[in-house]
Structures are given as structure tokens and as C-alpha cells.
């Protein structure tokens, strides 16, 4: 899996991720994940509300927007992951697998809702939300590795001086 991440994420995804990072000053993948997470969480919450018939169309549209917004998140994530260490690329592969499962679950839920929103479509979306949450926890570990987030002694003392 680690080699697959390096192979698939190299080339165009890596160049796009580097270009985005040079423009933003930080990797683009973490903020781009906010879009599918936000859309899917909003749909998930609408599914929990009473009177779901009134919000069914909005929930389906939010799921669709979440699906569309996965494309830039995937491309930037593959590009970023391709330059990680072998161990971190393995974790990235697990992160990507969970995200793939979440995306497939939400895609199935979206497809099931094309005529009417059923309980089954909502259950599938709940499974997608659980997978996306697990993937986000792994992604957080990758994005905020202890070696990147621990302030040096000079940074720590400077923070106390403010």
C-alpha cells in the first residue's frame, strides 16, 4: 500500500499539491477535506431531524456536493502523501481506504435517494459518516504529527513572553 500511494500520488497529483502549497503557504489537503466533511455532516444532521420529508431534497443535494468536493481533496491528499515516509504512507493508505469506503457509502446513499429517502439510505449515510470520522482521526494524526506540532524550546518561551 505504501508503494501504491507513492506511485499514484507522484507525478501530476504531487505537482498540483506542491503548487497549491506554494500559493497557500501550507498543504491544501487539510482545508479541502472540510468541504466533503461539512456537506456530509450537514446531510447527516438533516437525516436526524424530525420531519425528514421536508429536508430530504436538501440532504440529497448536500451528499452530492460532498461527493463532488472529494475530487480536489483526493488529488491533494495523494500528492501530499507521496512524499511521506514509508510508515506514514502506509497510514495514508489506511486513511485513503476509509475515505474510499465513506465516499462509496455516501454515493450509494445519494443513489438510493433519487426517488425517495428511505431508512436504508439514511443507515448507509450513517455508515459513511462513521467511516469518514475514522478516516479524519487518521488524517489528523498524519497532519499533526508530534514532531511537527511540538514547539521548540525557543518557540515555547517566546509564546510565554507574549
PDB file of N, CA, C and O in Angstrom, residues 40-53 55-60 62-63 106 109 113 117-126:
ATOM      1  N   UNK A  40     -21.363  16.413   4.152  1.00  0.00           N
ATOM      2  CA  UNK A  40     -21.887  15.132   4.633  1.00  0.00           C
ATOM      3  C   UNK A  40     -22.405  15.232   6.057  1.00  0.00           C
ATOM      4  O   UNK A  40     -23.423  14.635   6.390  1.00  0.00           O
ATOM      5  N   UNK A  41     -21.728  15.992   6.897  1.00  0.00           N
ATOM      6  CA  UNK A  41     -22.212  16.165   8.270  1.00  0.00           C
ATOM      7  C   UNK A  41     -23.538  16.907   8.271  1.00  0.00           C
ATOM      8  O   UNK A  41     -24.450  16.567   9.040  1.00  0.00           O
ATOM      9  N   UNK A  42     -23.675  17.897   7.416  1.00  0.00           N
ATOM     10  CA  UNK A  42     -24.940  18.634   7.318  1.00  0.00           C
ATOM     11  C   UNK A  42     -26.073  17.708   6.873  1.00  0.00           C
ATOM     12  O   UNK A  42     -27.175  17.753   7.434  1.00  0.00           O
ATOM     13  N   UNK A  43     -25.816  16.874   5.881  1.00  0.00           N
ATOM     14  CA  UNK A  43     -26.836  15.918   5.424  1.00  0.00           C
ATOM     15  C   UNK A  43     -27.176  14.931   6.533  1.00  0.00           C
ATOM     16  O   UNK A  43     -28.352  14.594   6.748  1.00  0.00           O
ATOM     17  N   UNK A  44     -26.157  14.460   7.230  1.00  0.00           N
ATOM     18  CA  UNK A  44     -26.348  13.508   8.323  1.00  0.00           C
ATOM     19  C   UNK A  44     -27.242  14.126   9.405  1.00  0.00           C
ATOM     20  O   UNK A  44     -28.158  13.478   9.910  1.00  0.00           O
ATOM     21  N   UNK A  45     -26.988  15.400   9.734  1.00  0.00           N
ATOM     22  CA  UNK A  45     -27.811  16.066  10.738  1.00  0.00           C
ATOM     23  C   UNK A  45     -29.244  16.251  10.249  1.00  0.00           C
ATOM     24  O   UNK A  45     -30.195  16.078  11.022  1.00  0.00           O
ATOM     25  N   UNK A  46     -29.433  16.591   8.983  1.00  0.00           N
ATOM     26  CA  UNK A  46     -30.789  16.701   8.438  1.00  0.00           C
ATOM     27  C   UNK A  46     -31.524  15.369   8.527  1.00  0.00           C
ATOM     28  O   UNK A  46     -32.725  15.329   8.809  1.00  0.00           O
ATOM     29  N   UNK A  47     -30.798  14.279   8.320  1.00  0.00           N
ATOM     30  CA  UNK A  47     -31.415  12.953   8.422  1.00  0.00           C
ATOM     31  C   UNK A  47     -31.866  12.639   9.845  1.00  0.00           C
ATOM     32  O   UNK A  47     -32.741  11.796  10.051  1.00  0.00           O
ATOM     33  N   UNK A  48     -31.264  13.276  10.826  1.00  0.00           N
ATOM     34  CA  UNK A  48     -31.628  13.029  12.222  1.00  0.00           C
ATOM     35  C   UNK A  48     -32.826  13.858  12.688  1.00  0.00           C
ATOM     36  O   UNK A  48     -33.430  13.543  13.701  1.00  0.00           O
ATOM     37  N   UNK A  49     -33.154  14.914  11.952  1.00  0.00           N
ATOM     38  CA  UNK A  49     -34.239  15.803  12.360  1.00  0.00           C
ATOM     39  C   UNK A  49     -35.599  15.140  12.179  1.00  0.00           C
ATOM     40  O   UNK A  49     -35.800  14.347  11.255  1.00  0.00           O
ATOM     41  N   UNK A  50     -36.545  15.508  13.046  1.00  0.00           N
ATOM     42  CA  UNK A  50     -37.915  15.048  12.786  1.00  0.00           C
ATOM     43  C   UNK A  50     -38.452  15.752  11.543  1.00  0.00           C
ATOM     44  O   UNK A  50     -37.965  16.818  11.164  1.00  0.00           O
ATOM     45  N   UNK A  51     -39.418  15.179  10.888  1.00  0.00           N
ATOM     46  CA  UNK A  51     -39.969  15.774   9.674  1.00  0.00           C
ATOM     47  C   UNK A  51     -38.984  15.705   8.524  1.00  0.00           C
ATOM     48  O   UNK A  51     -38.797  16.656   7.778  1.00  0.00           O
ATOM     49  N   UNK A  52     -38.325  14.569   8.389  1.00  0.00           N
ATOM     50  CA  UNK A  52     -37.257  14.421   7.397  1.00  0.00           C
ATOM     51  C   UNK A  52     -37.742  14.591   5.961  1.00  0.00           C
ATOM     52  O   UNK A  52     -36.954  14.901   5.083  1.00  0.00           O
ATOM     53  N   UNK A  53     -39.029  14.416   5.721  1.00  0.00           N
ATOM     54  CA  UNK A  53     -39.537  14.582   4.351  1.00  0.00           C
ATOM     55  C   UNK A  53     -39.284  16.004   3.858  1.00  0.00           C
ATOM     56  O   UNK A  53     -38.986  16.210   2.677  1.00  0.00           O
ATOM     57  N   UNK A  55     -36.770  17.869   4.554  1.00  0.00           N
ATOM     58  CA  UNK A  55     -35.350  18.142   4.337  1.00  0.00           C
ATOM     59  C   UNK A  55     -34.680  17.112   3.425  1.00  0.00           C
ATOM     60  O   UNK A  55     -33.473  17.180   3.208  1.00  0.00           O
ATOM     61  N   UNK A  56     -35.446  16.190   2.880  1.00  0.00           N
ATOM     62  CA  UNK A  56     -34.870  15.101   2.081  1.00  0.00           C
ATOM     63  C   UNK A  56     -34.127  15.608   0.850  1.00  0.00           C
ATOM     64  O   UNK A  56     -33.031  15.124   0.544  1.00  0.00           O
ATOM     65  N   UNK A  57     -34.692  16.583   0.155  1.00  0.00           N
ATOM     66  CA  UNK A  57     -34.040  17.106  -1.052  1.00  0.00           C
ATOM     67  C   UNK A  57     -32.735  17.808  -0.679  1.00  0.00           C
ATOM     68  O   UNK A  57     -31.712  17.609  -1.340  1.00  0.00           O
ATOM     69  N   UNK A  58     -32.769  18.586   0.382  1.00  0.00           N
ATOM     70  CA  UNK A  58     -31.548  19.279   0.814  1.00  0.00           C
ATOM     71  C   UNK A  58     -30.477  18.274   1.213  1.00  0.00           C
ATOM     72  O   UNK A  58     -29.296  18.440   0.862  1.00  0.00           O
ATOM     73  N   UNK A  59     -30.856  17.224   1.927  1.00  0.00           N
ATOM     74  CA  UNK A  59     -29.877  16.216   2.344  1.00  0.00           C
ATOM     75  C   UNK A  59     -29.254  15.539   1.124  1.00  0.00           C
ATOM     76  O   UNK A  59     -28.036  15.331   1.071  1.00  0.00           O
ATOM     77  N   UNK A  60     -30.063  15.202   0.127  1.00  0.00           N
ATOM     78  CA  UNK A  60     -29.528  14.562  -1.079  1.00  0.00           C
ATOM     79  C   UNK A  60     -28.573  15.507  -1.812  1.00  0.00           C
ATOM     80  O   UNK A  60     -27.509  15.102  -2.278  1.00  0.00           O
ATOM     81  N   UNK A  62     -26.819  17.957  -0.490  1.00  0.00           N
ATOM     82  CA  UNK A  62     -25.599  18.087   0.313  1.00  0.00           C
ATOM     83  C   UNK A  62     -24.684  16.871   0.135  1.00  0.00           C
ATOM     84  O   UNK A  62     -23.469  17.013   0.029  1.00  0.00           O
ATOM     85  N   UNK A  63     -25.274  15.693   0.066  1.00  0.00           N
ATOM     86  CA  UNK A  63     -24.470  14.490  -0.178  1.00  0.00           C
ATOM     87  C   UNK A  63     -23.811  14.580  -1.548  1.00  0.00           C
ATOM     88  O   UNK A  63     -22.626  14.280  -1.701  1.00  0.00           O
ATOM     89  N   UNK A 106     -21.617   7.123   0.904  1.00  0.00           N
ATOM     90  CA  UNK A 106     -22.407   8.319   0.599  1.00  0.00           C
ATOM     91  C   UNK A 106     -22.901   8.306  -0.846  1.00  0.00           C
ATOM     92  O   UNK A 106     -24.015   8.751  -1.126  1.00  0.00           O
ATOM     93  N   UNK A 109     -25.857   6.025  -0.819  1.00  0.00           N
ATOM     94  CA  UNK A 109     -26.982   6.704  -0.182  1.00  0.00           C
ATOM     95  C   UNK A 109     -27.594   7.741  -1.120  1.00  0.00           C
ATOM     96  O   UNK A 109     -28.815   7.846  -1.237  1.00  0.00           O
ATOM     97  N   UNK A 113     -31.452   7.644  -2.806  1.00  0.00           N
ATOM     98  CA  UNK A 113     -32.381   8.746  -2.542  1.00  0.00           C
ATOM     99  C   UNK A 113     -32.951   9.364  -3.820  1.00  0.00           C
ATOM    100  O   UNK A 113     -33.700  10.333  -3.746  1.00  0.00           O
ATOM    101  N   UNK A 117     -36.238   9.217  -0.021  1.00  0.00           N
ATOM    102  CA  UNK A 117     -35.268   8.905   1.016  1.00  0.00           C
ATOM    103  C   UNK A 117     -35.851   7.829   1.916  1.00  0.00           C
ATOM    104  O   UNK A 117     -36.891   8.024   2.537  1.00  0.00           O
ATOM    105  N   UNK A 118     -35.184   6.710   1.956  1.00  0.00           N
ATOM    106  CA  UNK A 118     -35.648   5.598   2.777  1.00  0.00           C
ATOM    107  C   UNK A 118     -34.789   5.486   4.027  1.00  0.00           C
ATOM    108  O   UNK A 118     -33.713   6.091   4.120  1.00  0.00           O
ATOM    109  N   UNK A 119     -35.266   4.696   4.954  1.00  0.00           N
ATOM    110  CA  UNK A 119     -34.478   4.430   6.152  1.00  0.00           C
ATOM    111  C   UNK A 119     -33.156   3.778   5.799  1.00  0.00           C
ATOM    112  O   UNK A 119     -32.123   4.059   6.415  1.00  0.00           O
ATOM    113  N   UNK A 120     -33.170   2.920   4.790  1.00  0.00           N
ATOM    114  CA  UNK A 120     -31.936   2.248   4.380  1.00  0.00           C
ATOM    115  C   UNK A 120     -30.916   3.256   3.859  1.00  0.00           C
ATOM    116  O   UNK A 120     -29.726   3.170   4.173  1.00  0.00           O
ATOM    117  N   UNK A 121     -31.372   4.222   3.079  1.00  0.00           N
ATOM    118  CA  UNK A 121     -30.457   5.252   2.558  1.00  0.00           C
ATOM    119  C   UNK A 121     -29.840   6.042   3.703  1.00  0.00           C
ATOM    120  O   UNK A 121     -28.658   6.390   3.661  1.00  0.00           O
ATOM    121  N   UNK A 122     -30.635   6.306   4.743  1.00  0.00           N
ATOM    122  CA  UNK A 122     -30.101   7.022   5.905  1.00  0.00           C
ATOM    123  C   UNK A 122     -29.106   6.164   6.674  1.00  0.00           C
ATOM    124  O   UNK A 122     -28.068   6.661   7.124  1.00  0.00           O
ATOM    125  N   UNK A 123     -29.374   4.885   6.827  1.00  0.00           N
ATOM    126  CA  UNK A 123     -28.449   3.989   7.525  1.00  0.00           C
ATOM    127  C   UNK A 123     -27.118   3.913   6.774  1.00  0.00           C
ATOM    128  O   UNK A 123     -26.047   3.947   7.380  1.00  0.00           O
ATOM    129  N   UNK A 124     -27.178   3.846   5.453  1.00  0.00           N
ATOM    130  CA  UNK A 124     -25.952   3.812   4.645  1.00  0.00           C
ATOM    131  C   UNK A 124     -25.167   5.114   4.838  1.00  0.00           C
ATOM    132  O   UNK A 124     -23.934   5.095   4.954  1.00  0.00           O
ATOM    133  N   UNK A 125     -25.872   6.242   4.908  1.00  0.00           N
ATOM    134  CA  UNK A 125     -25.198   7.523   5.159  1.00  0.00           C
ATOM    135  C   UNK A 125     -24.572   7.532   6.553  1.00  0.00           C
ATOM    136  O   UNK A 125     -23.477   8.073   6.742  1.00  0.00           O
ATOM    137  N   UNK A 126     -25.242   6.938   7.530  1.00  0.00           N
ATOM    138  CA  UNK A 126     -24.665   6.858   8.878  1.00  0.00           C
ATOM    139  C   UNK A 126     -23.380   6.035   8.861  1.00  0.00           C
ATOM    140  O   UNK A 126     -22.397   6.393   9.528  1.00  0.00           O
TER     141      UNK A 126
END
